[in-house]
Amino acid sequence: MAHNLPIEGFRRILGDKGITIEQDDIAPWLNDWRGHYQGAAAAILSPATTKELAACVRLAAEHGIPLVPQGGNTSMVGGATPPADGSALILSLRRMNSIRAIDTSANQAVCEAGVILSVLHDAAEAAGRRFPLSLGAKGSATIGGLISTNAGGTQVLRHGTMRGLVDGIEAVLPDGSIYEGLAPLKKDNRGYDLKQLLIGAEGTLGIVTAATLKLVPAITHSATAWFGLGSPHDALALLRALEARLGPIIEGFEVMAAEPVGYVIEHVPNTRAPLAQLAPWNALIEFDLSNSGEGGRAQLEAALGDLMTDDTIQIHDAVIAQNEAQARDFWRIRETIPEAERAAGFPIAFDISVPINAMPDFMLSAAEACTARFAGTTATSYGHLGDGNVHFHVRAPADIADRSGWLKTSGEEIRHYVHDLVVAAGGSISAEHGIGQSKRAELGRLSSPARIMALRAIKAALDPHGIMNPGKLIPLASEA
Amino acid sequence: MAHNLPIEGFRRILGDKGITIEQDDIAPWLNDWRGHYQGAAAAILSPATTKELAACVRLAAEHGIPLVPQGGNTSMVGGATPPADGSALILSLRRMNSIRAIDTSANQAVCEAGVILSVLHDAAEAAGRRFPLSLGAKGSATIGGLISTNAGGTQVLRHGTMRGLVDGIEAVLPDGSIYEGLAPLKKDNRGYDLKQLLIGAEGTLGIVTAATLKLVPAITHSATAWFGLGSPHDALALLRALEARLGPIIEGFEVMAAEPVGYVIEHVPNTRAPLAQLAPWNALIEFDLSNSGEGGRAQLEAALGDLMTDDTIQIHDAVIAQNEAQARDFWRIRETIPEAERAAGFPIAFDISVPINAMPDFMLSAAEACTARFAGTTATSYGHLGDGNVHFHVRAPADIADRSGWLKTSGEEIRHYVHDLVVAAGGSISAEHGIGQSKRAELGRLSSPARIMALRAIKAALDPHGIMNPGKLIPLASEA
């Protein structure tokens, strides 16, 4: 535990509502939802305004007290869990939850960091717009966390990651100064892009307090198709052929091996396969027909018909959803894969990316290499092929009774092995989820000296006392 | 002049072809094309490979010799001119001019930093693609310089600035280490985005040596329209109405006050006004109809017809170019404005941005405020309204005989005045051109302490010996 905490100083800044010191109230925020990390903290600070937050950071800086920013606490990599030694305080953004403005003319929303993603979705919809980023944790994840982890999801193909959806940013820097960059400037060449530096920094360079976010038009007409395919190569060829014929109307393109689809049909109630026969590979495609006029659907059907007879792409079968209910059923298969995977027994999961054109080969060759190297394992993948990002899963041999024991003994070796394959393919060991605590050592092991030097130099420059989200992202000296 | 230059050391790295020490050969590269800055340098280093360049940087770092990276030397702000004291050497990228690859499946080109923009345009076109960024200096400007200044142009509305067109980057950092980030990863959350940090850094954090750039499909069908409008507000309303009706097919949307259009008609041979009467404000719009099918042009004409009767937008008149020659004539008016402005006598030119929705008011109110404050001046603007970025020009009173004298006496006061208006509107004093030498003091005067602190800390962290493009971008202590 940290000594000499200026609790009363924080209370003067925040009032009684803004500080939590009862351990029972703090406890739910001390571990990550996956249960991999357990932290400790003497207090949660919950400022209601950017000024209060800045005053907290100044006081923390004076006393050298580390702060762990926390939004919805949905990190996949332990990025919002305080250190176990109790040296840090949690700084919660949950009271900064106002949508300050929605401007339908500029297609922008100004949100505080604590706004929950689904709340923004609803507000945008009520204004006839949408915020085109979504993910499973949307009911808990907050805008500040999504920015600080450069979140992705299934709409990245068309709309980009969070990095492309932030038009302006407000943040408190580690010295307590306020960086005021909310004004959305499409062109601004006044030196280093501090906005982009803070996006994806996992709270290690400052605390994002608000952002101006892009909105896009609501979708008024759409179509959803399911394709059964021979290989991931066919999936990528299909995507490219559709883009060439139909232009930028593909809102989502998810690829799934037969195995995870099979788990869904087996384990998730009320699901059924969209096609008569489950193909080795499957693509779920969402088309935005809002700007395609009356003939949009006919044009789409004609294009898909043409592709069925294109013998450069091995298409087993395909179907367009006949109504919204059927479209929802198709998407439910994709969305319940994580749940079905858990029901089938936890795999070792990788969140990885490689250059898009290299991904089909990687999906097959990495699976083959893994199962050859680790006897009895199975490996497969699903996800955002069009972004070069899939969730690659390795499963324990079927005859292993003690799976969690196996995960402990074989897990690290398999992790190293797969990450080495990713690096050899020019890829990233963290596509969507960030580094946090869980990938820090691997980042150190696998990064070039130039990258590590730059990360450390920037961290030390902006946070010289190391008070911003300690223990996250930056590899320790022993790890590089 | 710097003493003890290790010229022979550089020669050993570069060979005779890679080093220039004759002052006659160096002289053309010692000033900016506008003639505002005059530098000095004992040598130009011209590495042919990234490895040679890295070895030069290591040697320069050992001896504390500053390096000024130079591509086409087309900076608008003195960003590529060496210091006048001769303490630095020029590091030219001109020999690193290979297009390493064009991948039409991934829609990407891998270019070395010294590739000239128009050369990339031609290569992309030959491959049935295009690189969607262009500007007046395309015959000289290089990819490295365009990245280091986050260049813009007339296609930013649809395709973004250079920041959005770089998928991967290779750079030499100030210690001579090579940052290898050419692999184009659409999703990569391995910590701070070093790519975005280097883009727009004006060579002060390292030297960009190559990049993986986005290509887009070639335009197969297009249409060009000219609108006469009542005000910049009508122009923005027109843009929003077109976007809502037609979707993301607007490739360019340039707005021009009557005055600069009049200068073109008066001063540039073989130009004529597109409409019978010159309107107070004019919009030039380029539509990409490649994905609109057979009925695309009819649909566009119907939409424009509807808008003519929309009484919320004051449209004086409008015309769609009947053929390519007429479309080129329309664009020639926009493109020859700089030339016509020079023929009409140099104005004080501002490259500024404000939030898009604030721009119509700003264009009118800033012009009014300027002419009220500086008796006899005229002020007007043209440019990329849809990006919130216009070229705002203030002209000397008509009765001033000695314009260059007036520029010297009144120029700085007017510059401060206009920049103050921009900052009050939440805008940027550099939208496209960067800071370089010419806006450094104004950046210092007008930035928040948080921004200056962050810029300086990052610069000092990555370039502790200050050898990267000295005197550019970062305000001096006396300037903040």
PDB file of N, CA and C in Angstrom, chain B residues 401-435:
ATOM      1  N   ALA B 401       1.633  52.156 -53.743  1.00  0.00           N
ATOM      2  CA  ALA B 401       2.533  51.942 -54.881  1.00  0.00           C
ATOM      3  C   ALA B 401       3.585  50.890 -54.513  1.00  0.00           C
ATOM      4  N   ASP B 402       4.167  51.025 -53.321  1.00  0.00           N
ATOM      5  CA  ASP B 402       5.247  50.131 -52.901  1.00  0.00           C
ATOM      6  C   ASP B 402       4.678  48.940 -52.115  1.00  0.00           C
ATOM      7  N   ARG B 403       4.203  47.949 -52.846  1.00  0.00           N
ATOM      8  CA  ARG B 403       3.549  46.823 -52.175  1.00  0.00           C
ATOM      9  C   ARG B 403       4.493  46.019 -51.304  1.00  0.00           C
ATOM     10  N   SER B 404       5.729  45.836 -51.767  1.00  0.00           N
ATOM     11  CA  SER B 404       6.614  45.006 -50.945  1.00  0.00           C
ATOM     12  C   SER B 404       6.997  45.772 -49.685  1.00  0.00           C
ATOM     13  N   GLY B 405       7.103  47.066 -49.782  1.00  0.00           N
ATOM     14  CA  GLY B 405       7.326  47.874 -48.580  1.00  0.00           C
ATOM     15  C   GLY B 405       6.153  47.748 -47.620  1.00  0.00           C
ATOM     16  N   TRP B 406       4.939  47.801 -48.200  1.00  0.00           N
ATOM     17  CA  TRP B 406       3.724  47.665 -47.375  1.00  0.00           C
ATOM     18  C   TRP B 406       3.678  46.301 -46.690  1.00  0.00           C
ATOM     19  N   LEU B 407       4.052  45.272 -47.479  1.00  0.00           N
ATOM     20  CA  LEU B 407       4.062  43.933 -46.902  1.00  0.00           C
ATOM     21  C   LEU B 407       4.960  43.871 -45.682  1.00  0.00           C
ATOM     22  N   LYS B 408       6.123  44.551 -45.792  1.00  0.00           N
ATOM     23  CA  LYS B 408       7.071  44.514 -44.668  1.00  0.00           C
ATOM     24  C   LYS B 408       6.525  45.267 -43.463  1.00  0.00           C
ATOM     25  N   THR B 409       5.936  46.427 -43.715  1.00  0.00           N
ATOM     26  CA  THR B 409       5.500  47.239 -42.570  1.00  0.00           C
ATOM     27  C   THR B 409       4.198  46.716 -41.978  1.00  0.00           C
ATOM     28  N   SER B 410       3.246  46.346 -42.823  1.00  0.00           N
ATOM     29  CA  SER B 410       1.936  45.938 -42.309  1.00  0.00           C
ATOM     30  C   SER B 410       1.763  44.434 -42.199  1.00  0.00           C
ATOM     31  N   GLY B 411       2.648  43.698 -42.892  1.00  0.00           N
ATOM     32  CA  GLY B 411       2.446  42.253 -42.995  1.00  0.00           C
ATOM     33  C   GLY B 411       2.349  41.570 -41.653  1.00  0.00           C
ATOM     34  N   GLU B 412       3.302  41.843 -40.751  1.00  0.00           N
ATOM     35  CA  GLU B 412       3.309  41.084 -39.510  1.00  0.00           C
ATOM     36  C   GLU B 412       2.075  41.387 -38.663  1.00  0.00           C
ATOM     37  N   GLU B 413       1.680  42.662 -38.652  1.00  0.00           N
ATOM     38  CA  GLU B 413       0.500  43.031 -37.869  1.00  0.00           C
ATOM     39  C   GLU B 413      -0.749  42.307 -38.406  1.00  0.00           C
ATOM     40  N   ILE B 414      -0.863  42.274 -39.732  1.00  0.00           N
ATOM     41  CA  ILE B 414      -2.025  41.603 -40.329  1.00  0.00           C
ATOM     42  C   ILE B 414      -1.967  40.103 -40.061  1.00  0.00           C
ATOM     43  N   ARG B 415      -0.775  39.546 -40.148  1.00  0.00           N
ATOM     44  CA  ARG B 415      -0.637  38.111 -39.866  1.00  0.00           C
ATOM     45  C   ARG B 415      -1.084  37.784 -38.438  1.00  0.00           C
ATOM     46  N   HIS B 416      -0.586  38.575 -37.490  1.00  0.00           N
ATOM     47  CA  HIS B 416      -1.001  38.333 -36.105  1.00  0.00           C
ATOM     48  C   HIS B 416      -2.515  38.460 -35.958  1.00  0.00           C
ATOM     49  N   TYR B 417      -3.061  39.488 -36.605  1.00  0.00           N
ATOM     50  CA  TYR B 417      -4.493  39.750 -36.476  1.00  0.00           C
ATOM     51  C   TYR B 417      -5.321  38.573 -37.008  1.00  0.00           C
ATOM     52  N   VAL B 418      -4.981  38.121 -38.197  1.00  0.00           N
ATOM     53  CA  VAL B 418      -5.746  37.016 -38.794  1.00  0.00           C
ATOM     54  C   VAL B 418      -5.553  35.723 -37.989  1.00  0.00           C
ATOM     55  N   HIS B 419      -4.317  35.453 -37.569  1.00  0.00           N
ATOM     56  CA  HIS B 419      -4.083  34.239 -36.771  1.00  0.00           C
ATOM     57  C   HIS B 419      -4.872  34.284 -35.461  1.00  0.00           C
ATOM     58  N   ASP B 420      -4.976  35.469 -34.861  1.00  0.00           N
ATOM     59  CA  ASP B 420      -5.776  35.574 -33.635  1.00  0.00           C
ATOM     60  C   ASP B 420      -7.241  35.232 -33.910  1.00  0.00           C
ATOM     61  N   LEU B 421      -7.747  35.684 -35.058  1.00  0.00           N
ATOM     62  CA  LEU B 421      -9.129  35.338 -35.430  1.00  0.00           C
ATOM     63  C   LEU B 421      -9.282  33.828 -35.598  1.00  0.00           C
ATOM     64  N   VAL B 422      -8.287  33.215 -36.217  1.00  0.00           N
ATOM     65  CA  VAL B 422      -8.333  31.761 -36.448  1.00  0.00           C
ATOM     66  C   VAL B 422      -8.351  31.011 -35.114  1.00  0.00           C
ATOM     67  N   VAL B 423      -7.465  31.417 -34.216  1.00  0.00           N
ATOM     68  CA  VAL B 423      -7.403  30.737 -32.910  1.00  0.00           C
ATOM     69  C   VAL B 423      -8.705  30.941 -32.146  1.00  0.00           C
ATOM     70  N   ALA B 424      -9.271  32.141 -32.227  1.00  0.00           N
ATOM     71  CA  ALA B 424     -10.547  32.408 -31.542  1.00  0.00           C
ATOM     72  C   ALA B 424     -11.656  31.520 -32.096  1.00  0.00           C
ATOM     73  N   ALA B 425     -11.544  31.138 -33.377  1.00  0.00           N
ATOM     74  CA  ALA B 425     -12.555  30.265 -33.987  1.00  0.00           C
ATOM     75  C   ALA B 425     -12.225  28.790 -33.774  1.00  0.00           C
ATOM     76  N   GLY B 426     -11.235  28.475 -32.938  1.00  0.00           N
ATOM     77  CA  GLY B 426     -10.871  27.083 -32.664  1.00  0.00           C
ATOM     78  C   GLY B 426     -10.100  26.445 -33.793  1.00  0.00           C
ATOM     79  N   GLY B 427      -9.441  27.263 -34.619  1.00  0.00           N
ATOM     80  CA  GLY B 427      -8.813  26.751 -35.829  1.00  0.00           C
ATOM     81  C   GLY B 427      -7.314  26.561 -35.734  1.00  0.00           C
ATOM     82  N   SER B 428      -6.734  26.252 -36.883  1.00  0.00           N
ATOM     83  CA  SER B 428      -5.295  26.002 -36.991  1.00  0.00           C
ATOM     84  C   SER B 428      -4.645  27.034 -37.904  1.00  0.00           C
ATOM     85  N   ILE B 429      -3.493  27.543 -37.481  1.00  0.00           N
ATOM     86  CA  ILE B 429      -2.763  28.517 -38.309  1.00  0.00           C
ATOM     87  C   ILE B 429      -1.983  27.820 -39.425  1.00  0.00           C
ATOM     88  N   SER B 430      -1.967  26.499 -39.406  1.00  0.00           N
ATOM     89  CA  SER B 430      -1.391  25.777 -40.539  1.00  0.00           C
ATOM     90  C   SER B 430      -2.263  24.591 -40.881  1.00  0.00           C
ATOM     91  N   ALA B 431      -3.015  24.717 -41.948  1.00  0.00           N
ATOM     92  CA  ALA B 431      -3.901  23.622 -42.348  1.00  0.00           C
ATOM     93  C   ALA B 431      -3.139  22.599 -43.174  1.00  0.00           C
ATOM     94  N   GLU B 432      -2.406  23.086 -44.187  1.00  0.00           N
ATOM     95  CA  GLU B 432      -1.769  22.178 -45.141  1.00  0.00           C
ATOM     96  C   GLU B 432      -0.252  22.286 -45.153  1.00  0.00           C
ATOM     97  N   HIS B 433       0.291  23.475 -44.962  1.00  0.00           N
ATOM     98  CA  HIS B 433       1.678  23.729 -45.352  1.00  0.00           C
ATOM     99  C   HIS B 433       2.706  23.410 -44.282  1.00  0.00           C
ATOM    100  N   GLY B 434       2.241  23.219 -43.044  1.00  0.00           N
ATOM    101  CA  GLY B 434       3.186  22.955 -41.970  1.00  0.00           C
ATOM    102  C   GLY B 434       3.670  24.232 -41.290  1.00  0.00           C
ATOM    103  N   ILE B 435       4.658  24.066 -40.426  1.00  0.00           N
ATOM    104  CA  ILE B 435       5.183  25.175 -39.621  1.00  0.00           C
ATOM    105  C   ILE B 435       6.534  25.635 -40.167  1.00  0.00           C
TER     106      ILE B 435
END
